[in-house]
Coordinates of C-alpha atoms in Angstrom, one line a residue:
Chain D
M1 CA -0.2 -0.1 -0.1
A2 CA 1.3 3.2 -0.9
E3 CA 1.9 5.7 2.0
S4 CA -0.8 7.8 3.0
V5 CA -0.7 11.7 2.0
L6 CA -2.4 12.5 5.4
A7 CA -3.0 10.7 8.4
I8 CA -4.8 11.5 11.3
A9 CA -3.8 9.1 14.1
N10 CA -5.9 9.2 17.3
V11 CA -6.8 12.4 17.4
S12 CA -9.0 13.8 20.6
K13 CA -10.7 17.1 21.0
S14 CA -12.8 18.0 23.8
F15 CA -15.0 21.2 24.5
G16 CA -15.7 21.1 28.4
A17 CA -17.2 17.8 28.8
L18 CA -18.5 17.6 25.2
K19 CA -16.2 14.9 23.2
A20 CA -15.9 16.5 19.8
S21 CA -13.4 14.0 18.3
D22 CA -12.8 11.0 20.2
D23 CA -9.9 8.9 19.4
V24 CA -10.1 9.7 15.5
S25 CA -8.0 8.2 12.8
L26 CA -8.4 8.1 9.3
D27 CA -5.9 8.4 6.5
L28 CA -6.0 9.7 2.9
R29 CA -4.1 8.0 0.2
P30 CA -2.7 9.0 -3.1
G31 CA -5.4 9.3 -5.8
E32 CA -8.5 8.5 -3.4
I33 CA -11.5 10.4 -2.4
H34 CA -12.3 9.6 1.0
A35 CA -15.3 10.9 2.2
L36 CA -16.5 11.8 5.6
I37 CA -20.0 11.5 6.6
G38 CA -22.1 11.8 9.7
P39 CA -25.2 13.6 10.9
N40 CA -25.1 16.9 12.1
G41 CA -23.2 17.6 15.2
A42 CA -21.1 14.6 14.8
G43 CA -18.0 16.8 15.0
K44 CA -17.0 17.1 11.3
S45 CA -16.2 20.8 11.5
T46 CA -13.8 20.2 14.6
L47 CA -12.2 17.5 12.6
I48 CA -11.8 19.9 9.8
A49 CA -10.5 22.5 11.5
Q50 CA -7.8 20.2 13.4
I51 CA -6.5 18.6 9.8
A52 CA -6.4 22.3 8.5
G53 CA -4.5 23.6 11.4
G54 CA -7.0 26.3 13.1
L55 CA -7.5 24.1 16.0
K56 CA -4.9 22.2 17.8
P57 CA -5.8 18.5 18.8
D58 CA -5.8 17.7 22.9
A59 CA -4.2 14.3 22.0
G60 CA -3.0 12.4 18.6
A61 CA -1.0 13.2 15.6
I62 CA -1.7 14.4 12.2
R63 CA 1.2 13.5 9.4
F64 CA 1.0 15.3 6.0
L65 CA 3.2 14.0 3.3
G66 CA 4.9 12.1 6.0
E67 CA 5.9 15.0 7.8
D68 CA 4.3 15.8 11.3
V69 CA 2.2 18.9 11.2
T70 CA 0.3 18.5 14.7
H71 CA 1.9 22.0 15.8
L72 CA 1.8 23.5 12.4
D73 CA -0.8 26.3 11.9
T74 CA -2.8 27.1 9.2
V75 CA -0.5 28.8 7.0
G76 CA 2.1 26.3 7.7
R77 CA -0.1 23.6 6.3
A78 CA -1.3 25.6 3.4
K79 CA 2.5 26.2 2.2
L80 CA 3.0 22.3 2.5
G81 CA 0.3 22.0 0.1
L82 CA -3.1 21.5 1.8
G83 CA -5.9 22.8 0.0
R84 CA -8.6 23.7 1.7
T85 CA -12.4 24.8 0.8
F86 CA -14.8 26.0 3.3
Q87 CA -18.5 25.2 4.1
V88 CA -19.2 28.8 4.6
S89 CA -17.7 30.7 1.7
A90 CA -14.7 32.4 3.2
L91 CA -14.1 34.8 0.1
A92 CA -13.2 38.1 0.1
M93 CA -16.8 39.4 -1.2
E94 CA -15.7 42.8 -2.6
Y95 CA -13.1 41.4 -4.6
T96 CA -13.9 39.8 -8.6
A97 CA -13.5 36.3 -8.8
L98 CA -10.5 36.8 -10.5
Q99 CA -9.0 38.6 -7.7
N100 CA -10.1 35.7 -5.4
A101 CA -8.1 33.3 -7.6
V102 CA -5.1 35.8 -8.0
L103 CA -5.1 35.7 -4.3
G104 CA -4.5 32.4 -4.4
A105 CA -1.9 32.2 -7.0
M106 CA 0.2 34.8 -4.9
G107 CA 0.0 32.6 -1.8
A108 CA 1.5 29.9 -4.0
S109 CA 4.1 32.2 -5.6
G110 CA 5.4 34.1 -2.5
G111 CA 6.7 37.5 -2.9
I112 CA 3.7 39.2 -1.1
F113 CA 6.1 42.0 -0.1
R114 CA 6.0 43.7 -3.7
F115 CA 4.4 47.1 -3.4
F116 CA 4.6 48.8 -6.7
R117 CA 3.5 46.7 -10.0
R118 CA -0.1 45.7 -9.9
A119 CA -0.8 42.5 -9.2
L120 CA -3.6 41.9 -11.7
S121 CA -0.9 43.0 -14.6
D122 CA 1.3 40.0 -13.6
Q123 CA 0.7 37.7 -16.4
G124 CA 2.1 34.9 -14.4
L125 CA -0.6 35.1 -11.5
R126 CA -3.3 36.1 -14.1
D127 CA -2.3 32.7 -16.0
V128 CA -2.7 30.6 -12.9
A129 CA -5.9 32.4 -11.8
E130 CA -7.5 32.2 -15.2
K131 CA -6.6 28.5 -15.9
A132 CA -8.7 27.5 -12.1
L133 CA -11.3 29.7 -12.8
A134 CA -11.5 27.8 -16.3
R135 CA -11.4 24.8 -15.2
V136 CA -14.5 25.0 -12.8
G137 CA -16.4 26.7 -15.5
L138 CA -16.2 30.3 -13.9
S139 CA -14.5 31.9 -17.0
D140 CA -17.7 33.9 -17.8
Q141 CA -17.6 35.7 -14.2
A142 CA -13.9 36.5 -13.9
G143 CA -14.7 40.4 -13.7
T144 CA -18.1 39.7 -11.4
V145 CA -17.7 41.0 -7.6
T146 CA -17.8 38.0 -5.5
S147 CA -20.7 39.4 -3.4
E148 CA -22.7 39.3 -6.7
L149 CA -21.9 35.7 -7.6
S150 CA -24.7 32.8 -7.1
H151 CA -24.3 30.5 -3.9
G152 CA -23.5 28.0 -6.2
Q153 CA -21.0 30.3 -8.3
R154 CA -19.2 30.9 -4.8
R155 CA -18.8 27.0 -4.1
Q156 CA -17.2 26.9 -7.6
L157 CA -14.6 29.8 -6.8
E158 CA -13.7 28.3 -3.7
V159 CA -12.7 25.1 -5.5
A160 CA -10.8 27.3 -8.2
V161 CA -8.7 29.5 -5.3
A162 CA -7.7 25.8 -3.8
L163 CA -6.6 24.9 -7.6
T164 CA -4.2 27.9 -7.7
L165 CA -2.5 26.7 -4.9
N166 CA -1.5 23.7 -7.0
P167 CA -2.0 21.3 -3.6
K168 CA -1.0 17.9 -2.7
A169 CA -4.2 17.0 -1.1
F170 CA -7.5 18.8 -0.8
L171 CA -9.6 19.3 2.0
M172 CA -13.0 20.2 0.9
D173 CA -16.1 21.0 3.3
E174 CA -19.1 20.5 1.5
P175 CA -18.7 22.0 -2.1
M176 CA -21.9 20.6 -3.1
A177 CA -23.6 22.7 -0.9
G178 CA -26.3 24.7 -2.1
L179 CA -25.4 23.7 -5.9
G180 CA -28.6 22.4 -7.1
E181 CA -28.8 19.0 -9.1
A182 CA -27.4 20.3 -12.3
G183 CA -24.5 21.9 -10.3
S184 CA -23.8 18.9 -8.0
K185 CA -23.5 16.9 -11.2
E186 CA -21.1 18.8 -13.0
M187 CA -19.0 19.4 -9.5
T188 CA -19.3 15.2 -9.2
A189 CA -17.7 15.0 -12.6
F190 CA -15.1 17.4 -12.0
L191 CA -14.1 16.3 -8.5
D192 CA -14.1 12.5 -10.1
S193 CA -11.3 14.2 -12.7
L194 CA -9.4 16.0 -10.1
R195 CA -8.5 12.8 -8.0
S196 CA -5.7 11.9 -10.2
E197 CA -4.0 15.5 -9.6
A198 CA -4.2 15.4 -5.5
P199 CA -6.3 12.9 -3.6
I200 CA -9.4 14.5 -1.6
L201 CA -10.9 14.4 1.8
L202 CA -14.3 15.2 0.9
V203 CA -16.9 16.1 3.6
E204 CA -20.3 16.0 1.9
H205 CA -23.9 15.7 3.1
D206 CA -24.9 15.0 -0.5
M207 CA -25.0 11.2 -0.5
D208 CA -25.6 10.7 -4.3
A209 CA -22.1 12.2 -4.6
V210 CA -20.4 10.6 -1.6
F211 CA -21.5 7.4 -3.2
T212 CA -20.5 8.1 -6.6
L213 CA -17.3 9.5 -6.1
A214 CA -15.7 8.2 -2.7
D215 CA -13.2 5.2 -3.1
R216 CA -13.7 4.9 0.7
I217 CA -16.0 6.3 3.2
S218 CA -15.9 6.8 7.0
V219 CA -18.4 7.5 9.3
L220 CA -18.2 9.8 12.1
V221 CA -20.8 10.0 14.9
Y222 CA -20.6 11.4 18.1
G223 CA -17.0 12.2 17.7
R224 CA -16.0 8.5 16.7
I225 CA -15.4 6.9 13.3
I226 CA -17.8 4.2 13.7
A227 CA -16.7 2.6 10.3
T228 CA -14.5 2.9 7.4
G229 CA -14.8 1.3 4.2
T230 CA -15.9 1.2 0.3
A231 CA -19.3 2.3 -0.4
D232 CA -20.8 -1.1 -0.4
E233 CA -18.9 -1.9 2.8
I234 CA -20.5 1.3 4.4
R235 CA -24.2 0.6 2.8
G236 CA -24.1 -2.8 4.6
D237 CA -22.7 -1.8 7.7
P238 CA -25.1 -2.3 10.4
E239 CA -24.2 0.1 12.8
V240 CA -23.6 2.9 10.2
R241 CA -27.2 1.9 9.1
R242 CA -28.7 2.4 12.7
A243 CA -26.7 5.5 13.4
Y244 CA -27.1 7.2 10.2
L245 CA -27.8 6.2 6.9
G246 CA -31.3 4.3 8.1
E247 CA -32.5 8.0 7.9
A248 CA -30.8 8.9 4.7
V249 CA -30.8 6.0 2.2
Chain Z
M1 CA -10.8 57.9 -16.8
S2 CA -13.2 57.0 -13.8
R3 CA -15.1 59.9 -12.3
E4 CA -13.4 59.2 -9.0
T5 CA -10.0 59.7 -10.9
L6 CA -11.4 63.2 -12.3
I7 CA -12.4 64.1 -8.8
N8 CA -9.2 63.2 -7.7
I9 CA -7.4 65.5 -10.1
A10 CA -9.7 68.6 -9.4
L11 CA -8.9 68.2 -5.8
A12 CA -5.4 68.2 -6.2
A13 CA -5.5 70.9 -8.6
I14 CA -7.7 73.0 -6.3
L15 CA -5.4 72.7 -3.5
L16 CA -2.7 73.8 -5.9
A17 CA -4.5 76.6 -7.5
V18 CA -5.8 78.3 -4.1
P19 CA -2.4 79.2 -2.4
I20 CA -1.2 80.0 -5.6
W21 CA -3.7 82.5 -6.0
A22 CA -3.2 83.6 -2.4
H23 CA 0.4 84.3 -3.3
F24 CA -0.3 86.7 -6.0
A25 CA -3.2 88.1 -4.1
D26 CA -0.9 88.8 -1.0
E27 CA -3.0 86.6 1.3
P28 CA -0.3 84.8 3.5
F29 CA -2.7 83.4 6.0
I30 CA -4.6 81.4 2.6
I31 CA -1.4 79.9 2.0
T32 CA -0.8 78.8 5.8
L33 CA -4.3 77.5 5.5
S34 CA -3.6 75.5 2.5
T35 CA -0.4 74.2 3.6
K36 CA -2.1 73.1 7.0
V37 CA -4.9 71.1 4.7
A38 CA -1.9 69.5 2.7
I39 CA -0.1 68.3 6.1
L40 CA -3.1 67.3 7.6
A41 CA -4.2 65.4 4.7
L42 CA -0.9 63.7 4.7
A43 CA -1.4 62.5 8.3
G44 CA -4.7 61.4 6.9
V45 CA -3.2 59.4 4.2
G46 CA -0.8 57.4 6.5
L47 CA -3.8 56.5 8.7
N48 CA -5.9 55.7 5.6
L49 CA -3.4 52.9 4.6
A50 CA -3.8 51.1 7.8
L51 CA -7.8 52.0 8.4
G52 CA -8.7 51.7 5.0
L53 CA -6.8 49.0 3.2
G54 CA -6.0 47.0 6.4
G55 CA -9.4 47.5 8.1
L56 CA -7.0 48.5 11.2
V57 CA -9.1 51.2 13.3
S58 CA -5.8 52.8 14.9
F59 CA -7.3 55.2 17.7
G60 CA -2.9 56.0 18.5
H61 CA -1.9 57.8 15.2
A62 CA -1.5 61.1 17.5
A63 CA 1.9 59.3 18.5
Y64 CA 3.5 58.8 15.3
F65 CA 2.4 62.4 14.4
G66 CA 3.7 63.8 17.4
I67 CA 6.8 61.4 17.3
G68 CA 7.3 63.5 14.0
G69 CA 6.8 66.8 15.5
Y70 CA 9.2 66.3 18.5
A71 CA 12.2 65.1 16.0
M72 CA 11.6 68.8 14.6
G73 CA 11.2 70.1 17.9
I74 CA 14.2 68.2 19.5
L75 CA 16.7 68.7 16.6
A76 CA 15.6 72.2 15.6
S77 CA 15.9 73.4 19.4
H78 CA 19.5 71.9 19.9
A79 CA 20.8 73.4 16.5
Q80 CA 19.3 76.9 17.5
D81 CA 21.1 76.6 21.3
Y82 CA 24.2 75.3 19.4
T83 CA 24.1 72.4 22.0
P84 CA 24.6 68.7 21.0
F85 CA 21.6 66.4 21.2
M86 CA 23.9 63.7 23.2
E87 CA 27.5 63.7 23.7
W88 CA 27.9 59.8 25.0
P89 CA 29.0 57.3 23.5
F90 CA 29.2 59.6 20.6
V91 CA 27.9 63.1 19.7
I92 CA 24.9 63.7 18.1
E93 CA 24.3 67.7 17.0
G94 CA 20.8 69.3 16.4
T95 CA 20.4 70.4 12.7
N96 CA 18.1 72.6 11.1
Q97 CA 17.9 70.7 7.5
M98 CA 14.5 69.4 7.0
P99 CA 15.6 66.5 4.8
I100 CA 17.5 65.1 8.3
I101 CA 14.6 65.9 10.5
W102 CA 12.0 64.3 7.9
L103 CA 14.7 61.2 8.2
V104 CA 14.4 61.1 11.6
A105 CA 10.9 61.6 12.2
V106 CA 10.1 58.8 9.5
V107 CA 12.6 56.3 11.2
M108 CA 11.5 57.1 14.8
S109 CA 7.7 57.0 14.0
G110 CA 8.2 54.0 12.0
L111 CA 10.1 52.3 14.8
A112 CA 7.6 53.3 16.9
A113 CA 4.7 52.1 15.0
L114 CA 6.8 48.5 14.9
A115 CA 6.8 48.3 18.6
I116 CA 3.1 49.1 19.0
G117 CA 1.7 47.4 16.2
A118 CA 3.9 44.0 17.3
L119 CA 1.8 44.3 20.5
S120 CA -1.3 45.8 19.5
L121 CA -1.8 43.6 16.1
R122 CA -2.5 40.5 18.3
T123 CA -5.7 41.7 19.3
S124 CA -9.0 43.1 17.2
G125 CA -11.5 44.8 17.2
I126 CA -12.6 47.1 20.2
F127 CA -9.5 45.9 21.8
F128 CA -7.2 47.1 19.0
I129 CA -8.6 50.3 19.4
M130 CA -8.4 50.6 23.0
I131 CA -4.9 49.2 23.1
T132 CA -3.5 51.7 20.1
L133 CA -5.0 54.4 22.4
A134 CA -3.4 53.5 25.4
F135 CA 0.0 53.6 23.8
G136 CA -0.9 57.0 22.4
Q137 CA -1.8 58.2 25.7
M138 CA 1.5 56.9 27.0
F139 CA 3.8 58.8 24.6
Y140 CA 1.4 61.8 25.8
Y141 CA 1.6 61.8 29.5
F142 CA 5.8 61.2 28.7
A143 CA 6.2 64.3 26.8
I144 CA 4.2 66.4 29.5
S145 CA 6.7 65.0 31.9
W146 CA 9.9 65.2 29.6
T147 CA 10.9 68.7 30.9
A148 CA 14.1 68.6 29.0
Y149 CA 11.8 69.6 26.1
G150 CA 9.2 72.1 27.7
G151 CA 7.2 69.6 29.5
E152 CA 3.4 70.6 29.0
D153 CA 4.4 73.9 27.2
G154 CA 6.3 72.0 24.1
V155 CA 9.3 73.4 21.8
S156 CA 9.5 76.7 20.1
I157 CA 11.9 77.6 17.5
Y158 CA 12.5 80.8 16.0
V159 CA 13.3 80.6 12.4
R160 CA 11.8 77.7 10.2
N161 CA 14.1 74.9 9.0
E162 CA 15.9 74.7 6.0
F163 CA 15.3 72.9 3.0
P164 CA 18.3 73.1 0.3
G165 CA 17.8 75.3 -2.4
L166 CA 14.5 76.6 -1.2
N167 CA 13.7 79.9 1.1
T168 CA 11.0 78.1 3.5
L169 CA 10.4 81.2 5.3
D170 CA 8.2 82.1 2.0
A171 CA 5.1 80.4 2.8
I172 CA 4.7 79.3 -0.9
Q173 CA 7.7 77.6 -1.0
F174 CA 6.9 75.8 2.3
F175 CA 3.3 75.1 0.7
A176 CA 5.4 73.5 -2.3
L177 CA 7.1 71.2 0.0
A178 CA 4.3 70.0 2.2
F179 CA 2.2 69.7 -1.3
T180 CA 5.0 67.4 -3.1
A181 CA 5.2 65.2 0.1
L182 CA 1.4 64.6 0.0
M183 CA 1.1 64.0 -3.7
L184 CA 4.3 61.6 -3.6
A185 CA 2.5 59.6 -0.6
L186 CA -0.7 59.5 -2.8
I187 CA 0.8 58.0 -5.3
F188 CA 2.9 55.4 -3.2
S189 CA -0.8 55.1 -1.5
S190 CA -2.0 54.2 -5.1
R191 CA 0.5 52.0 -6.2
I192 CA 0.3 49.8 -2.9
A193 CA -3.7 49.7 -3.2
K194 CA -3.1 47.6 -6.4
S195 CA 0.1 45.9 -5.4
R196 CA 0.6 42.2 -4.6
F197 CA 0.8 43.6 -1.2
G198 CA -2.5 45.3 -0.8
L199 CA -4.5 42.9 -2.7
A200 CA -3.1 40.1 0.2
L201 CA -3.9 43.0 3.1
T202 CA -7.2 43.9 1.6
A203 CA -8.0 40.4 1.5
A204 CA -7.2 39.8 4.8
R205 CA -9.8 42.5 6.1
Q206 CA -12.6 40.9 4.1
A207 CA -11.6 36.9 4.5
E208 CA -8.7 36.4 6.9
Q209 CA -9.3 32.7 6.8
R210 CA -8.9 32.5 3.0
V211 CA -5.6 34.4 3.5
E212 CA -4.1 31.8 5.9
T213 CA -5.6 29.2 3.6
V214 CA -3.3 30.4 0.6
G215 CA -0.4 30.3 2.9
I216 CA -0.1 34.1 3.9
K217 CA 0.3 35.3 7.5
P218 CA -2.0 38.1 8.0
F219 CA -0.1 39.2 11.0
Q220 CA 2.8 40.2 8.7
L221 CA 0.8 42.1 6.3
R222 CA -0.6 44.0 9.0
L223 CA 2.5 44.9 10.7
T224 CA 4.0 46.2 7.5
V225 CA 1.3 48.4 6.6
F226 CA 0.9 49.7 10.1
V227 CA 4.8 50.6 10.3
I228 CA 4.5 52.6 6.6
S229 CA 1.1 54.1 7.8
G230 CA 3.0 55.3 11.1
M231 CA 5.8 56.5 8.7
I232 CA 3.9 58.6 6.7
T233 CA 1.8 60.1 9.7
G234 CA 5.4 61.3 11.4
L235 CA 6.5 62.7 8.2
A236 CA 3.5 64.8 8.2
G237 CA 4.2 65.7 12.1
A238 CA 7.4 67.0 11.3
L239 CA 6.1 69.1 8.6
M240 CA 3.3 70.3 11.2
A241 CA 5.8 71.2 13.6
D242 CA 7.8 73.1 11.3
L243 CA 4.6 75.1 10.1
N244 CA 3.8 76.1 13.2
R245 CA 7.6 76.4 14.5
F246 CA 6.1 74.9 17.6
V247 CA 5.4 71.2 19.0
S248 CA 3.8 70.6 22.5
P249 CA 2.0 67.2 23.6
V250 CA -1.3 68.2 21.9
M251 CA -0.1 66.7 19.0
L252 CA 0.3 63.6 20.7
S253 CA -3.2 63.6 22.6
W254 CA -5.9 61.4 21.7
Q255 CA -8.0 64.3 20.5
T256 CA -5.1 64.5 17.7
S257 CA -5.8 60.8 16.8
G258 CA -9.6 61.5 16.6
E259 CA -8.8 64.5 14.1
I260 CA -7.0 62.5 11.9
M261 CA -9.7 59.7 12.0
I262 CA -12.0 62.1 11.4
F263 CA -10.4 63.5 8.3
V264 CA -10.3 59.7 6.8
I265 CA -14.0 59.1 7.6
L266 CA -15.1 62.5 6.3
G267 CA -13.4 62.4 2.9
G268 CA -14.0 58.4 2.6
V269 CA -12.5 55.4 4.0
A270 CA -10.2 53.7 1.8
R271 CA -10.8 56.2 -0.9
L272 CA -7.4 57.6 -2.1
F273 CA -8.4 61.2 -1.9
G274 CA -10.5 60.5 1.1
P275 CA -8.1 62.4 3.4
V276 CA -7.5 65.3 1.1
A277 CA -11.4 66.0 0.9
G278 CA -11.5 65.2 4.7
A279 CA -8.9 67.5 5.8
A280 CA -10.0 70.4 3.6
M281 CA -13.6 70.0 4.7
F282 CA -12.3 70.5 8.3
I283 CA -10.3 73.1 8.1
L284 CA -12.7 75.2 6.1
M285 CA -15.4 74.3 8.8
E286 CA -13.0 75.1 11.4
H287 CA -12.2 78.8 9.6
I288 CA -15.7 79.3 8.6
L289 CA -17.9 77.9 11.7
G290 CA -15.0 78.8 14.1
G291 CA -15.8 82.3 13.0
F292 CA -19.1 82.4 14.2
S293 CA -18.6 80.4 17.5
E294 CA -16.0 78.7 19.1
F295 CA -18.5 75.9 19.7
W296 CA -17.9 74.7 15.9
H297 CA -17.1 71.1 16.9
G298 CA -21.1 70.9 17.4
W299 CA -21.4 71.1 13.5
L300 CA -18.5 68.9 12.7
G301 CA -20.2 66.3 15.0
L302 CA -23.4 66.9 13.0
V303 CA -21.7 66.3 9.9
L304 CA -20.1 63.3 10.6
L305 CA -23.1 61.7 12.0
L306 CA -25.1 62.5 8.7
I307 CA -21.7 61.0 6.9
V308 CA -21.7 57.9 9.1
L309 CA -25.4 57.6 8.8
F310 CA -25.9 58.1 5.1
A311 CA -22.6 58.2 3.4
R312 CA -20.4 55.5 4.2
G313 CA -18.1 56.4 1.4
G314 CA -17.8 60.0 2.8
L315 CA -17.3 62.8 0.4
I316 CA -15.5 61.0 -2.2
G317 CA -18.2 58.4 -2.1
V318 CA -21.0 61.0 -2.1
L319 CA -19.3 62.6 -5.4
A320 CA -17.9 59.6 -7.2
G321 CA -20.1 56.7 -6.1
K322 CA -19.3 53.4 -5.1
E323 CA -15.8 52.2 -5.5
K324 CA -15.0 49.7 -8.3
A325 CA -13.3 46.5 -8.0
D326 CA -9.8 46.7 -9.9
G327 CA -9.8 44.6 -12.8

């Protein structure tokens, strides 16, 4: 088995008496889409925050590309190549789609401390940004201010900004949310093609997308991973059915 | 050319034309008033970088303004008394040369902004406002108790400092210096706003998480702009002290911080010429309304209230409309 790109080992995190992450272990292998599902309040967001670097686990370790990143902050992990998208769009709302994508390209290329040349005149940055926008199908909206984009277009822009970083792994928090049926299908097809570039840890509520895309699925309930396996294994798992899927599938 | 650009050019032209007219009409007071507008606008341009681009509501910019002022007062008073500023471990003489005074003012206010920013920028929101205010007050009380330089009375100099090749005692020539400094700061500001640095900084104001997620540290961006901002306001302080030939702790008081902020808000936060419009309006109100009543600040308050309630873009926003995104 190839070495994991991202490995979360025995991670725990409590808020007072609430165990938001309870001895969680999961890994992301090259070329795969690993979906993380679970009912609301299962601790998905807390886990994502710990993987991205916004929260420090109380116990356990997180390894990324073979390196222990448990004590690295968000910026450090981003620089190593962790491309994250947010559940609630965290985009610069006053900026155009292109500016948001250029921001990503700047982060990847470095050289932030340049004060004179207009960033948008930098053809290198523009190329990276425009290519990313084209890939998610947002080329027509490049000049649109983000606050005027539809909800679904912002989800696409989230993914485009992550693409500009050329990441080694994607961490995607509900990229399908609010996309509508057609949009969801397009995004599913796109993510399907993306896995060969970098593996994706996908948190998603859209079960059709999850079962179409995921090579493996982990089910999180009350902070614990109760099962990890292929789509068929998860579908057949009695504990999962009882805890979660019974209502959904 | 956008409407805002046209308005900016018009503002610069008016600010240049009025004192030139006053020069030939022999109205030295108008030249002084115009010089004051240019210098206060410069202080506002400094604050606007932190406040407008960075979203950093610094309520302590009087510190840099005053440090610039005291750089002038201290160096010039030693030059006029023929006493060295210090003798040990090496001799530093005073000077009456503006370029040297400006350099010292910019470096010292930059260092102060570096120290204050490094501590204050760990907080945000109301705490940031309060901690910058507290640092500003520290400098204020220090100046009051610094009897070597006049304590509460401050420092006066008899003759305006010199600039190579110019007669700074001629009001219009001194205005030219202040105006040039303002224009250079404005050009610098307009470049920085659209640069890589400005793009990332403004993004950090809108979506901090996003900036971190692309691998950029918002703290570094903010500290850098805070230092640049302090330096420009410090330069304005040195010019202001030279205009008045006087510096006192009033320059360091929190009211001064408030006034610099008022210039920016009146004219338009994050608008390039906002501080110019704001400072001009402030000085005009002070001059015209102040003629009727000592309590003209009440009217200022009313205008400020109207702008905050109905015209967030300030004067520039009212004239030029909403700002367009770059590209």
